[in-house]
Short mmCIF file of C-alpha atoms in Angstrom, two decimals:
data_model
loop_
_atom_site.label_atom_id
_atom_site.label_comp_id
_atom_site.label_asym_id
_atom_site.label_seq_id
_atom_site.Cartn_x
_atom_site.Cartn_y
_atom_site.Cartn_z
CA MET A 1 -12.36 -31.62 -35.19
CA THR A 2 -8.74 -32.61 -35.86
CA MET A 3 -7.60 -31.34 -32.44
CA LEU A 4 -10.52 -33.13 -30.76
CA LEU A 5 -9.42 -36.40 -32.36
CA TYR A 6 -5.78 -35.73 -31.39
CA SER A 7 -6.72 -34.96 -27.78
CA SER A 8 -8.90 -38.07 -27.57
CA LEU A 9 -6.10 -40.28 -28.88
CA LEU A 10 -3.59 -38.70 -26.49
CA PHE A 11 -5.96 -39.28 -23.57
CA MET A 12 -6.45 -42.92 -24.62
CA VAL A 13 -2.67 -43.39 -24.72
CA LEU A 14 -2.44 -41.94 -21.21
CA VAL A 15 -5.19 -44.25 -19.89
CA VAL A 16 -3.93 -47.41 -21.59
CA GLY A 17 -0.33 -46.68 -20.66
CA SER A 18 -1.04 -45.55 -17.10
CA PRO A 19 -0.06 -48.87 -15.43
CA TYR A 20 3.28 -48.77 -17.23
CA TRP A 21 3.91 -45.13 -16.37
CA LEU A 22 2.82 -45.70 -12.77
CA VAL A 23 5.45 -48.42 -12.37
CA ARG A 24 8.10 -46.24 -14.03
CA MET A 25 7.24 -43.28 -11.80
CA LEU A 26 7.49 -45.43 -8.69
CA THR A 27 10.83 -46.92 -9.70
CA SER A 28 12.54 -44.14 -11.65
CA GLY A 29 13.07 -40.52 -10.71
CA ARG A 30 13.50 -39.81 -14.41
CA TYR A 31 9.74 -40.29 -14.94
CA ARG A 32 8.54 -39.08 -11.53
CA ALA A 33 10.28 -35.70 -11.59
CA GLY A 34 8.05 -32.71 -12.17
CA LEU A 35 4.86 -34.69 -12.80
CA ALA A 36 2.57 -32.09 -11.23
CA GLY A 37 4.13 -29.37 -13.35
CA ARG A 38 3.85 -31.46 -16.51
CA LEU A 39 0.13 -31.84 -15.80
CA GLY A 40 -0.42 -28.09 -15.55
CA ARG A 41 0.42 -27.09 -11.98
CA VAL A 42 2.45 -23.92 -12.49
CA PRO A 43 5.18 -23.51 -9.82
CA THR A 44 4.49 -20.65 -7.42
CA THR A 45 8.11 -19.48 -7.58
CA LEU A 46 7.82 -19.19 -11.36
CA GLN A 47 4.72 -17.00 -11.09
CA GLU A 48 6.33 -14.82 -8.43
CA GLY A 49 9.45 -14.38 -10.55
CA ILE A 50 7.55 -12.96 -13.53
CA ALA A 51 5.26 -10.62 -11.60
CA GLY A 52 5.10 -7.25 -13.35
CA ARG A 53 7.31 -8.40 -16.24
CA GLN A 54 6.81 -9.34 -19.84
CA VAL A 55 7.83 -12.91 -20.60
CA VAL A 56 9.67 -14.81 -23.30
CA TRP A 57 9.39 -18.59 -22.92
CA VAL A 58 12.31 -20.68 -24.21
CA HIS A 59 11.94 -24.47 -24.41
CA ALA A 60 14.91 -26.84 -24.67
CA VAL A 61 14.18 -30.57 -24.57
CA SER A 62 17.35 -31.80 -22.88
CA VAL A 63 21.01 -31.08 -22.22
CA GLY A 64 22.13 -30.63 -25.83
CA GLU A 65 19.41 -28.13 -26.68
CA LEU A 66 19.92 -26.35 -23.37
CA LEU A 67 23.64 -25.87 -24.01
CA ALA A 68 22.80 -24.34 -27.40
CA ALA A 69 20.21 -22.07 -25.76
CA THR A 70 22.41 -20.83 -22.90
CA ARG A 71 24.17 -18.06 -24.78
CA LEU A 72 20.95 -17.18 -26.62
CA VAL A 73 19.10 -16.64 -23.35
CA GLY A 74 21.83 -14.35 -22.03
CA GLU A 75 22.04 -12.22 -25.17
CA LEU A 76 18.27 -12.09 -25.58
CA GLU A 77 17.88 -10.82 -22.02
CA ALA A 78 20.52 -8.17 -22.65
CA ALA A 79 18.64 -7.02 -25.76
CA LEU A 80 15.26 -7.00 -24.00
CA GLY A 81 16.41 -4.98 -20.99
CA ASP A 82 14.52 -4.25 -17.78
CA GLY A 83 10.90 -5.26 -17.46
CA TRP A 84 11.38 -8.61 -19.20
CA ARG A 85 11.95 -12.14 -17.97
CA VAL A 86 13.12 -15.14 -20.00
CA VAL A 87 11.83 -18.40 -18.52
CA ILE A 88 13.13 -21.83 -19.51
CA SER A 89 11.40 -25.20 -19.73
CA THR A 90 12.86 -28.64 -20.38
CA THR A 91 11.42 -32.08 -21.01
CA THR A 92 14.04 -34.32 -19.42
CA ALA A 93 15.16 -34.46 -15.80
CA THR A 94 18.81 -34.11 -16.83
CA GLY A 95 17.99 -30.98 -18.81
CA GLN A 96 16.04 -29.65 -15.84
CA ALA A 97 18.96 -30.17 -13.47
CA LEU A 98 21.38 -28.36 -15.76
CA ALA A 99 18.91 -25.53 -16.44
CA ARG A 100 18.45 -24.95 -12.71
CA GLU A 101 22.22 -24.85 -12.29
CA ARG A 102 22.69 -22.42 -15.19
CA PHE A 103 19.69 -20.11 -14.72
CA GLY A 104 18.37 -20.59 -11.19
CA ALA A 105 15.43 -22.74 -10.11
CA GLU A 106 12.96 -19.85 -9.86
CA ARG A 107 12.56 -19.51 -13.62
CA VAL A 108 13.00 -23.11 -14.75
CA PHE A 109 10.16 -25.63 -15.07
CA PHE A 110 9.07 -28.80 -16.86
CA TYR A 111 7.35 -28.42 -20.22
CA PRO A 112 3.66 -29.37 -19.90
CA LEU A 113 2.26 -32.52 -21.45
CA ASP A 114 0.34 -31.73 -24.63
CA PHE A 115 -3.12 -31.69 -23.07
CA GLY A 116 -5.28 -28.61 -23.47
CA TRP A 117 -5.71 -27.97 -19.74
CA ALA A 118 -1.99 -28.27 -19.04
CA VAL A 119 -0.92 -26.07 -21.93
CA ARG A 120 -3.56 -23.41 -21.20
CA ALA A 121 -2.55 -23.30 -17.52
CA TYR A 122 0.96 -22.20 -18.48
CA LEU A 123 -0.16 -19.79 -21.17
CA ARG A 124 -2.55 -18.12 -18.70
CA ALA A 125 0.08 -17.92 -15.96
CA LEU A 126 3.00 -16.77 -18.10
CA ARG A 127 1.18 -14.72 -20.75
CA PRO A 128 4.31 -14.99 -22.93
CA ARG A 129 4.96 -12.47 -25.65
CA LEU A 130 6.89 -15.16 -27.54
CA LEU A 131 7.49 -18.92 -27.34
CA VAL A 132 10.92 -20.05 -28.57
CA LEU A 133 11.30 -23.77 -29.32
CA MET A 134 14.78 -25.17 -29.73
CA GLU A 135 15.42 -27.35 -32.80
CA SER A 136 12.40 -29.54 -33.54
CA GLU A 137 10.01 -29.78 -30.60
CA LEU A 138 6.56 -29.33 -32.18
CA TRP A 139 3.43 -30.39 -30.30
CA PRO A 140 0.00 -29.86 -31.94
CA ARG A 141 -1.93 -28.70 -28.87
CA MET A 142 0.76 -26.22 -27.81
CA LEU A 143 0.90 -24.70 -31.29
CA THR A 144 -2.90 -24.53 -31.49
CA GLU A 145 -3.29 -22.87 -28.09
CA CYS A 146 -0.52 -20.37 -28.85
CA GLU A 147 -2.28 -19.45 -32.08
CA ARG A 148 -5.57 -18.94 -30.22
CA ALA A 149 -3.86 -16.82 -27.56
CA GLY A 150 -2.01 -14.71 -30.13
CA VAL A 151 1.42 -15.90 -28.97
CA PRO A 152 3.96 -16.05 -31.83
CA VAL A 153 6.08 -19.22 -31.99
CA ALA A 154 9.66 -19.28 -33.26
CA VAL A 155 11.55 -22.51 -33.86
CA VAL A 156 15.23 -21.71 -33.40
CA ASN A 157 18.21 -23.80 -34.52
CA ALA A 158 15.63 -25.70 -36.54
CA ARG A 159 16.71 -28.88 -38.24
CA VAL A 160 15.05 -31.74 -40.11
CA SER A 161 16.67 -35.14 -39.61
CA ASP A 162 16.73 -37.77 -42.33
CA ARG A 163 14.04 -39.77 -40.54
CA SER A 164 11.76 -36.75 -39.98
CA PHE A 165 12.16 -35.69 -43.60
CA ALA A 166 11.24 -39.14 -44.92
CA ARG A 167 8.15 -39.21 -42.71
CA GLY A 168 7.25 -35.62 -43.51
CA VAL A 169 7.29 -36.17 -47.26
CA ARG A 170 4.91 -39.12 -46.88
CA VAL A 171 2.40 -37.13 -44.82
CA ARG A 172 3.03 -33.63 -46.14
CA THR A 173 -0.57 -32.49 -45.68
CA ILE A 174 -0.56 -33.39 -41.98
CA TRP A 175 2.88 -31.90 -41.40
CA GLY A 176 1.89 -28.77 -43.29
CA ALA A 177 -1.10 -28.19 -41.01
CA LEU A 178 1.27 -28.30 -38.04
CA LEU A 179 4.08 -26.22 -39.55
CA TRP A 180 1.72 -23.45 -40.70
CA ARG A 181 1.05 -22.59 -37.05
CA VAL A 182 4.70 -21.63 -36.51
CA THR A 183 5.43 -17.93 -36.95
CA LEU A 184 9.12 -18.25 -37.85
CA PHE A 185 11.67 -20.99 -38.46
CA LEU A 186 15.35 -20.07 -38.06
CA THR A 187 17.27 -23.03 -39.46
CA GLN A 188 20.76 -24.37 -38.91
CA SER A 189 21.49 -24.66 -42.63
CA ALA A 190 20.13 -24.05 -46.12
CA ALA A 191 19.49 -27.79 -46.45
CA ASP A 192 17.27 -27.72 -43.35
CA ALA A 193 15.38 -24.74 -44.77
CA GLN A 194 14.78 -26.56 -48.05
CA ARG A 195 13.56 -29.65 -46.22
CA LEU A 196 11.12 -27.64 -44.10
CA VAL A 197 9.56 -26.08 -47.17
CA ALA A 198 9.43 -29.48 -48.88
CA ILE A 199 7.36 -30.97 -46.04
CA GLY A 200 4.92 -28.08 -45.87
CA ALA A 201 6.31 -24.97 -44.15
CA HIS A 202 5.62 -21.59 -45.76
CA ALA A 203 8.78 -20.45 -47.54
CA ASP A 204 8.35 -16.87 -46.29
CA LYS A 205 8.45 -18.11 -42.69
CA VAL A 206 11.75 -19.97 -43.09
CA ARG A 207 15.14 -18.27 -42.79
CA VAL A 208 18.69 -19.55 -42.41
CA ALA A 209 20.38 -18.22 -39.26
CA GLY A 210 23.17 -20.75 -38.76
CA ASN A 211 23.85 -23.23 -36.00
CA LEU A 212 23.80 -21.97 -32.41
CA LYS A 213 26.03 -24.86 -31.38
CA TYR A 214 28.98 -23.07 -33.02
CA ASP A 215 28.41 -20.30 -30.48
CA VAL A 216 28.54 -22.49 -27.37
CA ARG A 217 30.77 -20.76 -24.86
CA ALA A 218 33.60 -22.51 -23.08
CA PRO A 219 32.25 -24.04 -19.86
CA LYS A 220 32.67 -22.57 -16.42
CA ARG A 221 35.28 -24.05 -14.12
CA SER A 222 34.26 -27.50 -12.99
CA ARG A 223 35.31 -29.06 -9.70
CA VAL A 224 34.89 -32.48 -11.27
CA ALA A 225 37.23 -31.57 -14.13
CA GLU A 226 39.79 -30.31 -11.62
CA LEU A 227 39.61 -33.58 -9.69
CA ILE A 228 40.02 -35.64 -12.86
CA HIS A 229 43.00 -33.50 -13.85
CA GLU A 230 44.57 -34.17 -10.46
CA ALA A 231 43.81 -37.89 -10.73
CA ALA A 232 45.45 -38.08 -14.16
CA ALA A 233 48.76 -36.97 -12.65
CA GLY A 234 50.21 -36.27 -16.08
CA ARG A 235 48.78 -39.35 -17.76
CA ARG A 236 47.18 -39.09 -21.19
CA ILE A 237 43.38 -38.96 -21.13
CA VAL A 238 40.76 -40.41 -23.48
CA VAL A 239 37.19 -39.15 -22.99
CA ALA A 240 34.17 -41.01 -24.40
CA GLY A 241 31.22 -38.64 -24.12
CA SER A 242 27.46 -39.17 -24.44
CA THR A 243 27.57 -42.94 -24.92
CA VAL A 244 24.19 -44.65 -25.35
CA GLU A 245 22.48 -48.01 -25.45
CA GLY A 246 22.31 -49.83 -28.77
CA LYS A 247 21.83 -53.09 -30.62
CA PRO A 248 23.38 -55.62 -30.79
CA SER A 249 25.95 -54.00 -28.47
CA HIS A 250 25.69 -51.01 -26.20
CA GLU A 251 28.12 -48.22 -26.98
CA GLU A 252 29.79 -48.48 -23.58
CA GLU A 253 30.75 -52.07 -24.41
CA LEU A 254 32.23 -51.00 -27.75
CA VAL A 255 34.36 -48.23 -26.28
CA MET A 256 35.55 -50.46 -23.44
CA GLN A 257 36.65 -53.02 -26.04
CA ALA A 258 38.53 -50.26 -27.86
CA MET A 259 40.18 -49.17 -24.63
CA ALA A 260 41.26 -52.73 -23.87
CA LEU A 261 43.22 -52.62 -27.13
CA VAL A 262 44.68 -49.22 -26.21
CA TRP A 263 45.70 -50.45 -22.76
CA ASN A 264 47.54 -53.41 -24.28
CA GLU A 265 49.95 -50.88 -25.79
CA LEU A 266 49.59 -47.90 -23.44
CA PRO A 267 48.53 -49.17 -20.01
CA ASP A 268 48.91 -45.79 -18.28
CA VAL A 269 46.18 -44.01 -20.29
CA LEU A 270 43.32 -42.71 -18.11
CA PHE A 271 39.86 -43.28 -19.57
CA VAL A 272 36.82 -41.12 -18.76
CA LEU A 273 33.47 -42.69 -19.65
CA ALA A 274 30.43 -40.38 -19.73
CA PRO A 275 27.10 -42.07 -20.52
CA ARG A 276 24.46 -39.78 -21.99
CA HIS A 277 21.70 -40.70 -19.55
CA PRO A 278 21.94 -41.12 -15.75
CA ASP A 279 20.04 -44.41 -15.84
CA ARG A 280 23.11 -45.91 -17.55
CA PHE A 281 25.56 -44.94 -14.82
CA SER A 282 25.27 -48.13 -12.76
CA TYR A 283 25.54 -50.33 -15.85
CA ALA A 284 28.64 -48.46 -17.06
CA TYR A 285 30.22 -48.65 -13.59
CA SER A 286 29.81 -52.43 -13.43
CA LEU A 287 31.08 -52.79 -17.00
CA ALA A 288 34.26 -50.85 -16.23
CA ALA A 289 34.86 -52.59 -12.90
CA GLU A 290 36.98 -55.26 -14.59
CA PHE A 291 39.61 -52.62 -15.36
CA GLY A 292 39.29 -50.62 -12.15
CA VAL A 293 36.78 -47.78 -11.96
CA THR A 294 36.16 -44.70 -9.84
CA SER A 295 33.12 -42.46 -10.25
CA ALA A 296 33.17 -38.67 -10.31
CA THR A 297 30.79 -38.74 -7.36
CA GLU A 298 33.36 -40.77 -5.42
CA LEU A 299 36.05 -38.24 -6.37
CA ILE A 300 33.90 -35.43 -4.98
CA GLY A 301 33.53 -37.47 -1.80
CA GLY A 302 37.30 -37.59 -1.39
CA LYS A 303 38.17 -40.97 -2.89
CA LYS A 304 41.55 -41.07 -4.59
CA VAL A 305 42.17 -42.69 -7.97
CA PRO A 306 44.97 -45.26 -7.78
CA THR A 307 47.86 -44.64 -10.15
CA THR A 308 47.53 -48.20 -11.40
CA ALA A 309 47.25 -48.96 -15.10
CA ARG A 310 44.01 -49.49 -17.06
CA ARG A 311 41.94 -47.07 -15.04
CA THR A 312 38.46 -45.67 -15.78
CA ILE A 313 36.67 -42.70 -14.26
CA LEU A 314 32.90 -42.78 -14.70
CA LEU A 315 31.51 -39.27 -15.20
CA ASP A 316 28.24 -39.65 -13.28
CA THR A 317 27.50 -35.94 -12.81
CA ILE A 318 25.42 -33.59 -14.95
CA GLY A 319 26.83 -30.58 -16.79
CA ASP A 320 30.55 -31.39 -16.45
CA LEU A 321 31.24 -33.13 -19.76
CA ALA A 322 32.28 -30.03 -21.71
CA ALA A 323 34.83 -29.07 -19.06
CA VAL A 324 36.15 -32.63 -18.97
CA TYR A 325 36.50 -32.69 -22.77
CA GLU A 326 39.03 -29.88 -22.40
CA LEU A 327 41.33 -32.27 -20.52
CA ALA A 328 41.31 -34.91 -23.25
CA ASN A 329 44.17 -35.92 -25.51
CA VAL A 330 41.56 -37.62 -27.70
CA ALA A 331 37.75 -37.49 -27.51
CA PHE A 332 35.19 -39.97 -28.79
CA VAL A 333 31.72 -38.48 -29.30
CA GLY A 334 28.98 -41.01 -28.65
CA GLY A 335 25.61 -41.88 -30.10
CA SER A 336 27.52 -42.55 -33.29
CA LEU A 337 28.75 -46.17 -33.17
CA VAL A 338 25.12 -47.28 -32.82
CA LYS A 339 22.23 -45.89 -34.83
CA ARG A 340 21.31 -42.96 -32.61
CA GLY A 341 22.30 -40.01 -34.80
CA GLY A 342 25.36 -38.87 -32.85
CA HIS A 343 26.05 -35.98 -30.50
CA ASN A 344 27.84 -32.67 -30.85
CA PRO A 345 31.52 -32.94 -31.95
CA LEU A 346 32.00 -29.22 -31.39
CA GLU A 347 32.02 -29.71 -27.61
CA PRO A 348 35.56 -31.17 -27.69
CA ALA A 349 36.59 -29.52 -30.99
CA GLN A 350 36.29 -26.02 -29.50
CA PHE A 351 39.33 -26.82 -27.33
CA GLY A 352 41.45 -28.17 -30.17
CA VAL A 353 40.93 -31.75 -28.96
CA PRO A 354 41.07 -34.33 -31.79
CA VAL A 355 37.62 -35.86 -32.32
CA VAL A 356 36.67 -39.41 -33.28
CA MET A 357 33.09 -40.51 -34.08
CA GLY A 358 31.18 -43.44 -35.50
CA GLY A 359 29.24 -43.32 -38.75
CA SER A 360 25.82 -42.40 -37.31
CA TYR A 361 25.78 -38.61 -37.11
CA GLU A 362 22.62 -37.46 -38.90
CA ASN A 363 21.54 -35.34 -35.91
CA PHE A 364 24.66 -33.21 -36.52
CA ARG A 365 25.07 -33.79 -40.23
CA GLU A 366 25.88 -30.20 -41.20
CA ILE A 367 28.52 -29.87 -38.47
CA VAL A 368 30.14 -33.25 -39.10
CA GLU A 369 30.21 -32.84 -42.87
CA THR A 370 31.79 -29.41 -42.48
CA MET A 371 34.43 -30.94 -40.22
CA ARG A 372 34.99 -33.83 -42.62
CA ALA A 373 35.48 -31.42 -45.51
CA GLU A 374 38.23 -29.74 -43.48
CA ASP A 375 39.75 -33.07 -42.35
CA ALA A 376 38.86 -32.11 -38.78
CA VAL A 377 37.26 -35.34 -37.54
CA ARG A 378 37.90 -39.07 -37.84
CA ILE A 379 34.91 -41.32 -38.67
CA VAL A 380 35.42 -44.96 -37.71
CA SER A 381 33.63 -48.27 -37.20
CA ALA A 382 33.57 -50.02 -33.84
CA GLU A 383 36.44 -52.24 -34.98
CA GLU A 384 38.47 -49.22 -36.07
CA LEU A 385 37.98 -47.21 -32.89
CA GLY A 386 40.75 -48.82 -30.84
CA PRO A 387 43.42 -48.55 -33.57
CA MET A 388 42.41 -44.92 -34.24
CA LEU A 389 42.69 -43.99 -30.57
CA LEU A 390 46.12 -45.63 -30.48
CA GLU A 391 47.23 -43.78 -33.58
CA LEU A 392 46.24 -40.39 -32.19
CA LEU A 393 47.72 -41.12 -28.76
CA THR A 394 51.07 -42.14 -30.22
CA ASN A 395 51.30 -39.61 -33.05
CA SER A 396 51.17 -36.25 -31.31
CA ALA A 397 51.80 -34.25 -34.49
CA GLU A 398 48.82 -35.81 -36.25
CA ALA A 399 46.61 -35.42 -33.18
CA GLN A 400 47.56 -31.78 -32.73
CA ALA A 401 46.92 -30.97 -36.40
CA LEU A 402 43.55 -32.73 -36.35
CA GLY A 403 42.51 -30.89 -33.20
CA GLU A 404 43.62 -27.53 -34.55
CA ARG A 405 41.58 -28.01 -37.73
CA GLY A 406 38.54 -28.77 -35.58
CA ARG A 407 39.12 -25.65 -33.49
CA ARG A 408 39.31 -23.53 -36.65
CA VAL A 409 36.02 -24.96 -37.94
CA PHE A 410 34.39 -24.09 -34.63
CA ALA A 411 35.74 -20.53 -34.67
CA SER A 412 34.89 -19.87 -38.32
CA LYS A 413 31.18 -20.63 -37.99
CA ALA A 414 30.33 -18.38 -35.05
CA GLY A 415 27.68 -15.66 -35.22
CA ALA A 416 24.33 -17.47 -35.29
CA THR A 417 23.30 -16.19 -31.86
CA GLU A 418 23.45 -12.55 -32.93
CA ARG A 419 21.37 -13.28 -36.03
CA VAL A 420 18.77 -15.20 -34.03
CA VAL A 421 18.44 -12.45 -31.41
CA THR A 422 17.91 -9.88 -34.16
CA GLU A 423 15.12 -11.97 -35.70
CA LEU A 424 13.42 -12.59 -32.35
CA MET A 425 13.51 -8.91 -31.43
CA GLU A 426 11.74 -8.16 -34.72
CA LEU A 427 8.94 -10.55 -33.72
CA LEU A 428 8.55 -8.67 -30.43
CA ARG A 429 8.24 -5.23 -31.96
#
């Protein structure tokens, strides 16, 4: 009865919202991409690729979750051996593009919308022995259909944000009914494990495995990073990664204001701006035009970056940010000056690059608080960002020490992938 009500409400949302979604699909590739697959049409290449093999299905919503899953997929495949195939789904188009680049298009697909027919189509086609969900992607129909089909579900790198916890406590009975359908939770931290139990998960299904994002491998060589390195021509580089929209100001505006202050003192600094979502590229390009801007796409096309002062490169490609972070003298990690929960500071910290963030970092609370305890990150307001960038650019000893402490934090927390693979193999026995 509960699932019937849920399905009816979901269908009503689809019908009522269909004019809006139709317009978005016609005007934005972000919403149009993979629609047939999302509605239950299983790609032929996917079915051909799993023929005669047992399947593990790994789902990663977008780029961040996919980066955390990359090493896990490789080590899980090594443990499984011949006769198995790990397939990967994503929700976002950016995640899909990166997954196809990392794993090959033949085993990557869009996660189905949470309608019974769409979910069942994939479960029938894949017949997975295990569904692995990265972090916190729980959909009622998917969990229900997996339970009916006898497919165990593991939530890996599980976390409970402040907002989710507050909501979960208020509706514990409803959350509990959902969480009970999960076979195993492998959490990032003890605090996440405690929160899961508090909002209704069975304590015997919750285990602490650590954070897979400490195990993210250094990126492969990137042509874009090489071109930016050439364009820098020895100049110092500031990278602002994963910037997002916000209120009252968008994060791109805030970091450009900070860079204007930096350029007043150090006009030769090269600035790399990397918005989180592709639909922000054109806005960011026009915003940076006042100071002189070149896009990564233009670099690939052969355009040269002038050696003039106050120069910005817009990183408008997917999957290159980690490699570009390695070039930075200082990195700002976005989603943190506005209330969006922040992004992963380990991406630059793994290279010993000094990291600066805003005060909104609840999506990576355990990581950031560990770094703060080791004095390995600088937390600033929008007004403080420019002065902090200047300080780190002009005080090389301080910047080097800060970056080295961040690198040590990254190195000291490794090992979650091995623990997760061990737990997943137990589920498959």
